[in-house]
Structure formats: structure tokens, C-alpha cells
């Protein structure tokens, strides 16, 4: 049986979800840099 | 070009998300606890301030009365010698702060909407709208914070933490605009 997307679901939502994941990973990476750099700034 | 009033929903939703997320970043996560330093003799200082009955205001000390005095050798020597104090005396009202914070988030959203509407028409791809709106919101939320560290000596570590908050607000705003961008 072919995959049927839920009602109201469009490719735009899939694209936004993919963006959210990508940005979320980016934010976590930058957060990691902040955690490393911050103690040096506070010193 | 999309008229600004057609973007009221992403402006409103992004402001609500920013305010909610700021609660999470400041009250649930604890990385902002290091924003301030605690005076070892805090009670003593508070008692002294109460005794002096300092009225509400912004008090940099020493403060010159004229530009000429600011450049005068005695004042410059005084400032060089220290101590220097930059402080705000104000009664704190959480309700007032939250109302102003939401209004500010709406304002950041409005500027984001204005600029993004200049750049894209209705029906634009989410992949185009999100980074543009997100970066605009990030700049609005974060860049001016750096002035605090440059001019008012706020710790750079604190400013960097707040800049990171702005990045999160920017991402939320960008995704919201991509999600609620008007269809063609």
C-alpha cells in the first residue's frame, strides 16, 4: 500500500521540518562552542 | 510586495514563541545563573544603600556634570584611580518587564516581517524565507547587546550567552515565518 501523507500535510511542511532539524543541529553546535569559549571570557 | 498587515500571524506567533522560549532559557535551563557576580558583602551594601535612601535612577560613578569636566585632569585622574560603579536602582516589577518583553518581541517580528516582505513574494519557498527572516530576527535580538560589553563593561561571557539566546529566537522566528508565509 503506497504511503499516504496525513490530511493537510504538504511538502512545504516536510521542508520546514527538515529545516528545523538542520537549524536545531546548528544551534547545538554553536551552543557547544559557547560552552567552550565562555569560561575563557569569564576568566 | 506583501502588505505588512498580511503578516500579522507570523509576527504574533513568533513573538509568543520567543517569550515562551526565553522562559525556558532563563528559568528551566540554568546557564544564565552565571550572568551576575555576587558581592561577598551583599547584605552590608544593601543596608548602606537603604540607609542612603538612593532614589530610582541610573547611577554611573564618578559622573561628570559637564563635557569640560569630563575631560579635565582631576576627573580623569579620579576615573583612572577608581572605583568605577555602573548601577541601576529601580524597584523591579516582573509584570511590567514581561509586558515590555512581549511588546519588544512583537517589534522585532514586525521589523523581520517588513524586511522579509521586501525580499520575497507570497508563495516563496520555506528554504528561502526561513534563513532570511531568521537572520533578520537574530540581528534584531542580538547585535545591539554587544554594545553593553563595549561601552558598559558587561562581561563578554554574559553577552555571548544572550547572543546565543538571540540565535534561538532567530531560528524560531525564521521557521515560523517559513511555516506561516502567505501562499501564492
PDB file of C-alpha atoms in Angstrom:
ATOM      1  CA  UNK A   1       0.000   0.000   0.000  1.00  0.00           C
ATOM      2  CA  UNK A   2       1.552   3.344  -1.002  1.00  0.00           C
ATOM      3  CA  UNK A   3       2.357   5.904   1.714  1.00  0.00           C
ATOM      4  CA  UNK A   4      -0.485   8.375   2.205  1.00  0.00           C
ATOM      5  CA  UNK A   5       0.545  11.587   3.949  1.00  0.00           C
ATOM      6  CA  UNK A   6      -1.846  12.796   6.662  1.00  0.00           C
ATOM      7  CA  UNK A   7      -4.527  15.252   5.620  1.00  0.00           C
ATOM      8  CA  UNK A   8      -3.237  18.819   5.422  1.00  0.00           C
ATOM      9  CA  UNK A   9       0.339  17.647   5.147  1.00  0.00           C
ATOM     10  CA  UNK A  10       2.210  19.214   2.276  1.00  0.00           C
ATOM     11  CA  UNK A  11       5.760  19.110   1.029  1.00  0.00           C
ATOM     12  CA  UNK A  12       6.224  22.585   2.496  1.00  0.00           C
ATOM     13  CA  UNK A  13       5.709  21.150   5.992  1.00  0.00           C
ATOM     14  CA  UNK A  14       8.249  18.425   5.266  1.00  0.00           C
ATOM     15  CA  UNK A  15      10.701  21.091   4.131  1.00  0.00           C
ATOM     16  CA  UNK A  16      10.088  23.163   7.267  1.00  0.00           C
ATOM     17  CA  UNK A  17      10.576  20.093   9.451  1.00  0.00           C
ATOM     18  CA  UNK A  18      13.866  19.358   7.661  1.00  0.00           C
ATOM     19  CA  UNK A  19      14.923  22.989   8.187  1.00  0.00           C
ATOM     20  CA  UNK A  20      14.007  22.771  11.871  1.00  0.00           C
ATOM     21  CA  UNK A  21      16.206  19.704  12.283  1.00  0.00           C
ATOM     22  CA  UNK A  22      19.079  21.329  10.392  1.00  0.00           C
ATOM     23  CA  UNK A  23      18.839  24.572  12.374  1.00  0.00           C
ATOM     24  CA  UNK A  24      18.454  22.655  15.618  1.00  0.00           C
ATOM     25  CA  UNK A  25      21.713  20.817  14.948  1.00  0.00           C
ATOM     26  CA  UNK A  26      23.356  24.146  14.042  1.00  0.00           C
ATOM     27  CA  UNK A  27      22.164  25.745  17.292  1.00  0.00           C
ATOM     28  CA  UNK A  28      23.507  22.813  19.322  1.00  0.00           C
ATOM     29  CA  UNK A  29      26.898  23.091  17.585  1.00  0.00           C
ATOM     30  CA  UNK A  30      27.080  26.827  18.271  1.00  0.00           C
ATOM     31  CA  UNK A  31      25.913  26.159  21.846  1.00  0.00           C
ATOM     32  CA  UNK A  32      28.837  23.768  22.254  1.00  0.00           C
ATOM     33  CA  UNK A  33      31.231  26.489  21.045  1.00  0.00           C
ATOM     34  CA  UNK A  34      29.687  28.956  23.536  1.00  0.00           C
ATOM     35  CA  UNK A  35      30.198  26.441  26.356  1.00  0.00           C
ATOM     36  CA  UNK A  36      33.869  26.082  25.407  1.00  0.00           C
ATOM     37  CA  UNK A  37      34.582  29.782  24.824  1.00  0.00           C
ATOM     38  CA  UNK A  38      32.599  31.247  27.735  1.00  0.00           C
ATOM     39  CA  UNK A  39      34.834  30.216  30.665  1.00  0.00           C
ATOM     40  CA  UNK A  40      37.755  31.851  28.888  1.00  0.00           C
ATOM     41  CA  UNK A  41      35.788  35.087  28.549  1.00  0.00           C
ATOM     42  CA  UNK A  42      34.682  34.958  32.161  1.00  0.00           C
ATOM     43  CA  UNK A  43      38.238  34.464  33.422  1.00  0.00           C
TER      44      UNK A  43
ATOM     45  CA  UNK B   1       5.081  43.086  -2.262  1.00  0.00           C
ATOM     46  CA  UNK B   2       3.121  41.534   0.605  1.00  0.00           C
ATOM     47  CA  UNK B   3       1.459  44.228   2.739  1.00  0.00           C
ATOM     48  CA  UNK B   4       2.688  44.173   6.326  1.00  0.00           C
ATOM     49  CA  UNK B   5      -0.769  43.510   7.808  1.00  0.00           C
ATOM     50  CA  UNK B   6      -0.917  40.173   5.988  1.00  0.00           C
ATOM     51  CA  UNK B   7       1.991  39.011   8.113  1.00  0.00           C
ATOM     52  CA  UNK B   8       0.284  39.646  11.460  1.00  0.00           C
ATOM     53  CA  UNK B   9       0.055  35.929  12.242  1.00  0.00           C
ATOM     54  CA  UNK B  10       3.767  35.030  11.907  1.00  0.00           C
ATOM     55  CA  UNK B  11       4.618  38.234  13.827  1.00  0.00           C
ATOM     56  CA  UNK B  12       2.259  37.282  16.672  1.00  0.00           C
ATOM     57  CA  UNK B  13       3.179  33.591  16.766  1.00  0.00           C
ATOM     58  CA  UNK B  14       6.927  34.256  16.616  1.00  0.00           C
ATOM     59  CA  UNK B  15       6.643  36.811  19.453  1.00  0.00           C
ATOM     60  CA  UNK B  16       4.728  34.279  21.575  1.00  0.00           C
ATOM     61  CA  UNK B  17       7.343  31.601  20.831  1.00  0.00           C
ATOM     62  CA  UNK B  18      10.222  33.965  21.654  1.00  0.00           C
ATOM     63  CA  UNK B  19       8.683  34.913  25.013  1.00  0.00           C
ATOM     64  CA  UNK B  20       7.960  31.252  25.846  1.00  0.00           C
ATOM     65  CA  UNK B  21      11.448  30.159  24.817  1.00  0.00           C
ATOM     66  CA  UNK B  22      13.027  32.944  26.880  1.00  0.00           C
ATOM     67  CA  UNK B  23      11.249  31.485  29.915  1.00  0.00           C
ATOM     68  CA  UNK B  24      12.785  28.093  29.145  1.00  0.00           C
ATOM     69  CA  UNK B  25      16.267  29.533  28.588  1.00  0.00           C
ATOM     70  CA  UNK B  26      16.221  31.625  31.768  1.00  0.00           C
ATOM     71  CA  UNK B  27      14.132  29.609  34.205  1.00  0.00           C
ATOM     72  CA  UNK B  28      14.354  25.971  33.126  1.00  0.00           C
ATOM     73  CA  UNK B  29      17.924  25.810  31.860  1.00  0.00           C
ATOM     74  CA  UNK B  30      20.496  27.236  34.245  1.00  0.00           C
ATOM     75  CA  UNK B  31      23.211  28.694  32.054  1.00  0.00           C
ATOM     76  CA  UNK B  32      22.149  32.270  32.840  1.00  0.00           C
ATOM     77  CA  UNK B  33      22.865  31.816  36.554  1.00  0.00           C
ATOM     78  CA  UNK B  34      26.422  32.946  35.915  1.00  0.00           C
ATOM     79  CA  UNK B  35      25.334  36.221  34.319  1.00  0.00           C
ATOM     80  CA  UNK B  36      25.964  38.133  37.545  1.00  0.00           C
ATOM     81  CA  UNK B  37      28.572  38.082  40.280  1.00  0.00           C
ATOM     82  CA  UNK B  38      27.508  38.017  43.900  1.00  0.00           C
ATOM     83  CA  UNK B  39      29.115  40.525  46.256  1.00  0.00           C
ATOM     84  CA  UNK B  40      30.579  38.790  49.284  1.00  0.00           C
ATOM     85  CA  UNK B  41      29.189  41.597  51.491  1.00  0.00           C
ATOM     86  CA  UNK B  42      25.880  41.974  49.644  1.00  0.00           C
ATOM     87  CA  UNK B  43      23.837  42.489  52.813  1.00  0.00           C
ATOM     88  CA  UNK B  44      26.175  45.226  54.014  1.00  0.00           C
ATOM     89  CA  UNK B  45      25.967  47.054  50.676  1.00  0.00           C
ATOM     90  CA  UNK B  46      22.172  46.743  50.560  1.00  0.00           C
ATOM     91  CA  UNK B  47      21.879  48.119  54.080  1.00  0.00           C
ATOM     92  CA  UNK B  48      24.135  51.029  53.160  1.00  0.00           C
ATOM     93  CA  UNK B  49      22.068  51.801  50.068  1.00  0.00           C
ATOM     94  CA  UNK B  50      18.867  51.657  52.091  1.00  0.00           C
ATOM     95  CA  UNK B  51      20.371  53.964  54.697  1.00  0.00           C
ATOM     96  CA  UNK B  52      21.358  56.450  51.992  1.00  0.00           C
ATOM     97  CA  UNK B  53      17.800  56.313  50.539  1.00  0.00           C
ATOM     98  CA  UNK B  54      19.067  56.325  46.966  1.00  0.00           C
ATOM     99  CA  UNK B  55      16.124  57.233  44.700  1.00  0.00           C
ATOM    100  CA  UNK B  56      15.404  55.208  41.495  1.00  0.00           C
ATOM    101  CA  UNK B  57      17.777  56.094  38.664  1.00  0.00           C
ATOM    102  CA  UNK B  58      20.809  55.124  36.619  1.00  0.00           C
ATOM    103  CA  UNK B  59      23.969  55.891  38.557  1.00  0.00           C
ATOM    104  CA  UNK B  60      27.367  55.719  36.910  1.00  0.00           C
ATOM    105  CA  UNK B  61      30.025  56.900  39.348  1.00  0.00           C
ATOM    106  CA  UNK B  62      32.016  59.076  39.116  1.00  0.00           C
ATOM    107  CA  UNK B  63      29.732  61.139  36.872  1.00  0.00           C
ATOM    108  CA  UNK B  64      30.942  64.450  35.356  1.00  0.00           C
ATOM    109  CA  UNK B  65      28.481  67.323  35.225  1.00  0.00           C
ATOM    110  CA  UNK B  66      29.803  68.850  32.016  1.00  0.00           C
ATOM    111  CA  UNK B  67      31.757  67.730  28.981  1.00  0.00           C
ATOM    112  CA  UNK B  68      34.548  70.075  30.062  1.00  0.00           C
ATOM    113  CA  UNK B  69      34.711  68.421  33.472  1.00  0.00           C
ATOM    114  CA  UNK B  70      34.788  65.006  31.807  1.00  0.00           C
ATOM    115  CA  UNK B  71      37.981  65.972  30.002  1.00  0.00           C
ATOM    116  CA  UNK B  72      39.545  67.747  32.998  1.00  0.00           C
ATOM    117  CA  UNK B  73      42.701  66.219  34.556  1.00  0.00           C
ATOM    118  CA  UNK B  74      41.183  65.927  38.091  1.00  0.00           C
ATOM    119  CA  UNK B  75      38.164  63.999  36.791  1.00  0.00           C
ATOM    120  CA  UNK B  76      40.277  61.795  34.527  1.00  0.00           C
ATOM    121  CA  UNK B  77      42.580  61.027  37.462  1.00  0.00           C
ATOM    122  CA  UNK B  78      39.560  60.164  39.618  1.00  0.00           C
ATOM    123  CA  UNK B  79      38.217  57.821  36.953  1.00  0.00           C
ATOM    124  CA  UNK B  80      41.660  56.314  36.449  1.00  0.00           C
ATOM    125  CA  UNK B  81      42.036  55.725  40.196  1.00  0.00           C
ATOM    126  CA  UNK B  82      38.602  54.149  40.589  1.00  0.00           C
ATOM    127  CA  UNK B  83      36.409  52.711  41.879  1.00  0.00           C
ATOM    128  CA  UNK B  84      34.001  52.954  38.956  1.00  0.00           C
ATOM    129  CA  UNK B  85      30.409  51.986  39.527  1.00  0.00           C
ATOM    130  CA  UNK B  86      27.739  51.463  36.889  1.00  0.00           C
ATOM    131  CA  UNK B  87      24.452  50.700  38.511  1.00  0.00           C
ATOM    132  CA  UNK B  88      20.697  50.902  38.238  1.00  0.00           C
ATOM    133  CA  UNK B  89      18.492  51.473  41.264  1.00  0.00           C
ATOM    134  CA  UNK B  90      14.912  50.577  40.478  1.00  0.00           C
ATOM    135  CA  UNK B  91      12.013  48.729  42.019  1.00  0.00           C
ATOM    136  CA  UNK B  92      11.556  45.524  39.993  1.00  0.00           C
ATOM    137  CA  UNK B  93       8.148  44.664  38.529  1.00  0.00           C
ATOM    138  CA  UNK B  94       8.013  41.286  36.784  1.00  0.00           C
ATOM    139  CA  UNK B  95       4.664  42.044  35.180  1.00  0.00           C
ATOM    140  CA  UNK B  96       5.966  45.298  33.678  1.00  0.00           C
ATOM    141  CA  UNK B  97       9.078  43.535  32.364  1.00  0.00           C
ATOM    142  CA  UNK B  98       7.098  40.693  30.769  1.00  0.00           C
ATOM    143  CA  UNK B  99       4.657  43.107  29.072  1.00  0.00           C
ATOM    144  CA  UNK B 100       7.579  45.157  27.711  1.00  0.00           C
ATOM    145  CA  UNK B 101       9.387  41.980  26.664  1.00  0.00           C
ATOM    146  CA  UNK B 102       6.368  40.772  24.650  1.00  0.00           C
ATOM    147  CA  UNK B 103       5.974  44.216  23.034  1.00  0.00           C
ATOM    148  CA  UNK B 104       9.675  44.126  22.154  1.00  0.00           C
ATOM    149  CA  UNK B 105       9.317  40.629  20.627  1.00  0.00           C
ATOM    150  CA  UNK B 106       6.392  41.927  18.549  1.00  0.00           C
ATOM    151  CA  UNK B 107       8.538  44.839  17.404  1.00  0.00           C
ATOM    152  CA  UNK B 108      11.383  42.520  16.391  1.00  0.00           C
ATOM    153  CA  UNK B 109       8.817  40.428  14.498  1.00  0.00           C
ATOM    154  CA  UNK B 110       7.425  43.496  12.748  1.00  0.00           C
ATOM    155  CA  UNK B 111      10.849  44.563  11.510  1.00  0.00           C
ATOM    156  CA  UNK B 112      11.517  40.997  10.405  1.00  0.00           C
ATOM    157  CA  UNK B 113       8.196  40.954   8.542  1.00  0.00           C
ATOM    158  CA  UNK B 114       8.923  44.278   6.873  1.00  0.00           C
ATOM    159  CA  UNK B 115      12.341  43.228   5.592  1.00  0.00           C
ATOM    160  CA  UNK B 116      11.294  39.725   4.588  1.00  0.00           C
ATOM    161  CA  UNK B 117       8.296  41.100   2.691  1.00  0.00           C
ATOM    162  CA  UNK B 118      10.677  43.351   0.773  1.00  0.00           C
ATOM    163  CA  UNK B 119      12.670  40.313  -0.253  1.00  0.00           C
ATOM    164  CA  UNK B 120      10.028  37.676  -1.057  1.00  0.00           C
ATOM    165  CA  UNK B 121       6.591  37.459  -2.587  1.00  0.00           C
ATOM    166  CA  UNK B 122       3.730  35.242  -1.493  1.00  0.00           C
ATOM    167  CA  UNK B 123       4.423  31.594  -2.222  1.00  0.00           C
ATOM    168  CA  UNK B 124       8.168  31.843  -1.631  1.00  0.00           C
ATOM    169  CA  UNK B 125       9.955  28.632  -0.671  1.00  0.00           C
ATOM    170  CA  UNK B 126      10.357  27.920   3.065  1.00  0.00           C
ATOM    171  CA  UNK B 127      14.043  27.344   2.415  1.00  0.00           C
ATOM    172  CA  UNK B 128      14.330  30.946   1.224  1.00  0.00           C
ATOM    173  CA  UNK B 129      12.112  32.619   3.815  1.00  0.00           C
ATOM    174  CA  UNK B 130      13.462  30.851   6.926  1.00  0.00           C
ATOM    175  CA  UNK B 131      17.151  31.891   6.736  1.00  0.00           C
ATOM    176  CA  UNK B 132      16.316  35.460   5.709  1.00  0.00           C
ATOM    177  CA  UNK B 133      13.684  36.026   8.397  1.00  0.00           C
ATOM    178  CA  UNK B 134      15.754  34.106  10.943  1.00  0.00           C
ATOM    179  CA  UNK B 135      18.914  36.103  10.354  1.00  0.00           C
ATOM    180  CA  UNK B 136      16.962  39.377  10.484  1.00  0.00           C
ATOM    181  CA  UNK B 137      15.409  38.410  13.806  1.00  0.00           C
ATOM    182  CA  UNK B 138      18.779  37.234  15.161  1.00  0.00           C
ATOM    183  CA  UNK B 139      20.369  40.572  14.301  1.00  0.00           C
ATOM    184  CA  UNK B 140      17.462  42.377  15.957  1.00  0.00           C
ATOM    185  CA  UNK B 141      17.694  40.311  19.128  1.00  0.00           C
ATOM    186  CA  UNK B 142      21.455  40.046  19.474  1.00  0.00           C
ATOM    187  CA  UNK B 143      23.797  42.505  17.829  1.00  0.00           C
ATOM    188  CA  UNK B 144      22.947  45.556  19.918  1.00  0.00           C
ATOM    189  CA  UNK B 145      23.731  43.523  23.056  1.00  0.00           C
ATOM    190  CA  UNK B 146      27.420  43.734  22.192  1.00  0.00           C
ATOM    191  CA  UNK B 147      27.299  47.486  22.880  1.00  0.00           C
ATOM    192  CA  UNK B 148      26.788  46.647  26.560  1.00  0.00           C
ATOM    193  CA  UNK B 149      30.132  44.883  26.692  1.00  0.00           C
ATOM    194  CA  UNK B 150      31.924  47.505  24.600  1.00  0.00           C
ATOM    195  CA  UNK B 151      30.692  50.588  26.441  1.00  0.00           C
ATOM    196  CA  UNK B 152      29.374  49.416  29.799  1.00  0.00           C
ATOM    197  CA  UNK B 153      31.849  46.642  30.597  1.00  0.00           C
ATOM    198  CA  UNK B 154      29.232  43.908  30.874  1.00  0.00           C
ATOM    199  CA  UNK B 155      31.072  40.585  30.937  1.00  0.00           C
ATOM    200  CA  UNK B 156      31.558  39.246  27.410  1.00  0.00           C
ATOM    201  CA  UNK B 157      30.614  35.795  28.661  1.00  0.00           C
ATOM    202  CA  UNK B 158      27.183  37.131  29.646  1.00  0.00           C
ATOM    203  CA  UNK B 159      26.775  38.938  26.334  1.00  0.00           C
ATOM    204  CA  UNK B 160      27.743  35.782  24.448  1.00  0.00           C
ATOM    205  CA  UNK B 161      25.127  33.770  26.348  1.00  0.00           C
ATOM    206  CA  UNK B 162      22.484  36.359  25.464  1.00  0.00           C
ATOM    207  CA  UNK B 163      23.679  36.361  21.851  1.00  0.00           C
ATOM    208  CA  UNK B 164      23.100  32.612  21.828  1.00  0.00           C
ATOM    209  CA  UNK B 165      19.568  33.223  23.116  1.00  0.00           C
ATOM    210  CA  UNK B 166      19.092  35.595  20.176  1.00  0.00           C
ATOM    211  CA  UNK B 167      20.189  32.839  17.831  1.00  0.00           C
ATOM    212  CA  UNK B 168      17.500  30.537  19.245  1.00  0.00           C
ATOM    213  CA  UNK B 169      14.907  33.328  18.905  1.00  0.00           C
ATOM    214  CA  UNK B 170      16.086  33.892  15.319  1.00  0.00           C
ATOM    215  CA  UNK B 171      15.696  30.215  14.445  1.00  0.00           C
ATOM    216  CA  UNK B 172      12.195  30.132  15.939  1.00  0.00           C
ATOM    217  CA  UNK B 173      11.209  33.304  14.078  1.00  0.00           C
ATOM    218  CA  UNK B 174      12.663  32.054  10.785  1.00  0.00           C
ATOM    219  CA  UNK B 175      10.836  28.746  10.998  1.00  0.00           C
ATOM    220  CA  UNK B 176       7.589  30.468  11.999  1.00  0.00           C
ATOM    221  CA  UNK B 177       7.771  32.830   9.041  1.00  0.00           C
ATOM    222  CA  UNK B 178       8.525  29.906   6.700  1.00  0.00           C
ATOM    223  CA  UNK B 179       5.581  27.979   8.153  1.00  0.00           C
ATOM    224  CA  UNK B 180       3.037  30.844   8.036  1.00  0.00           C
ATOM    225  CA  UNK B 181       4.279  32.638   4.923  1.00  0.00           C
ATOM    226  CA  UNK B 182       1.315  33.539   2.662  1.00  0.00           C
ATOM    227  CA  UNK B 183       0.666  31.164  -0.222  1.00  0.00           C
ATOM    228  CA  UNK B 184       0.770  32.448  -3.804  1.00  0.00           C
TER     229      UNK B 184
END
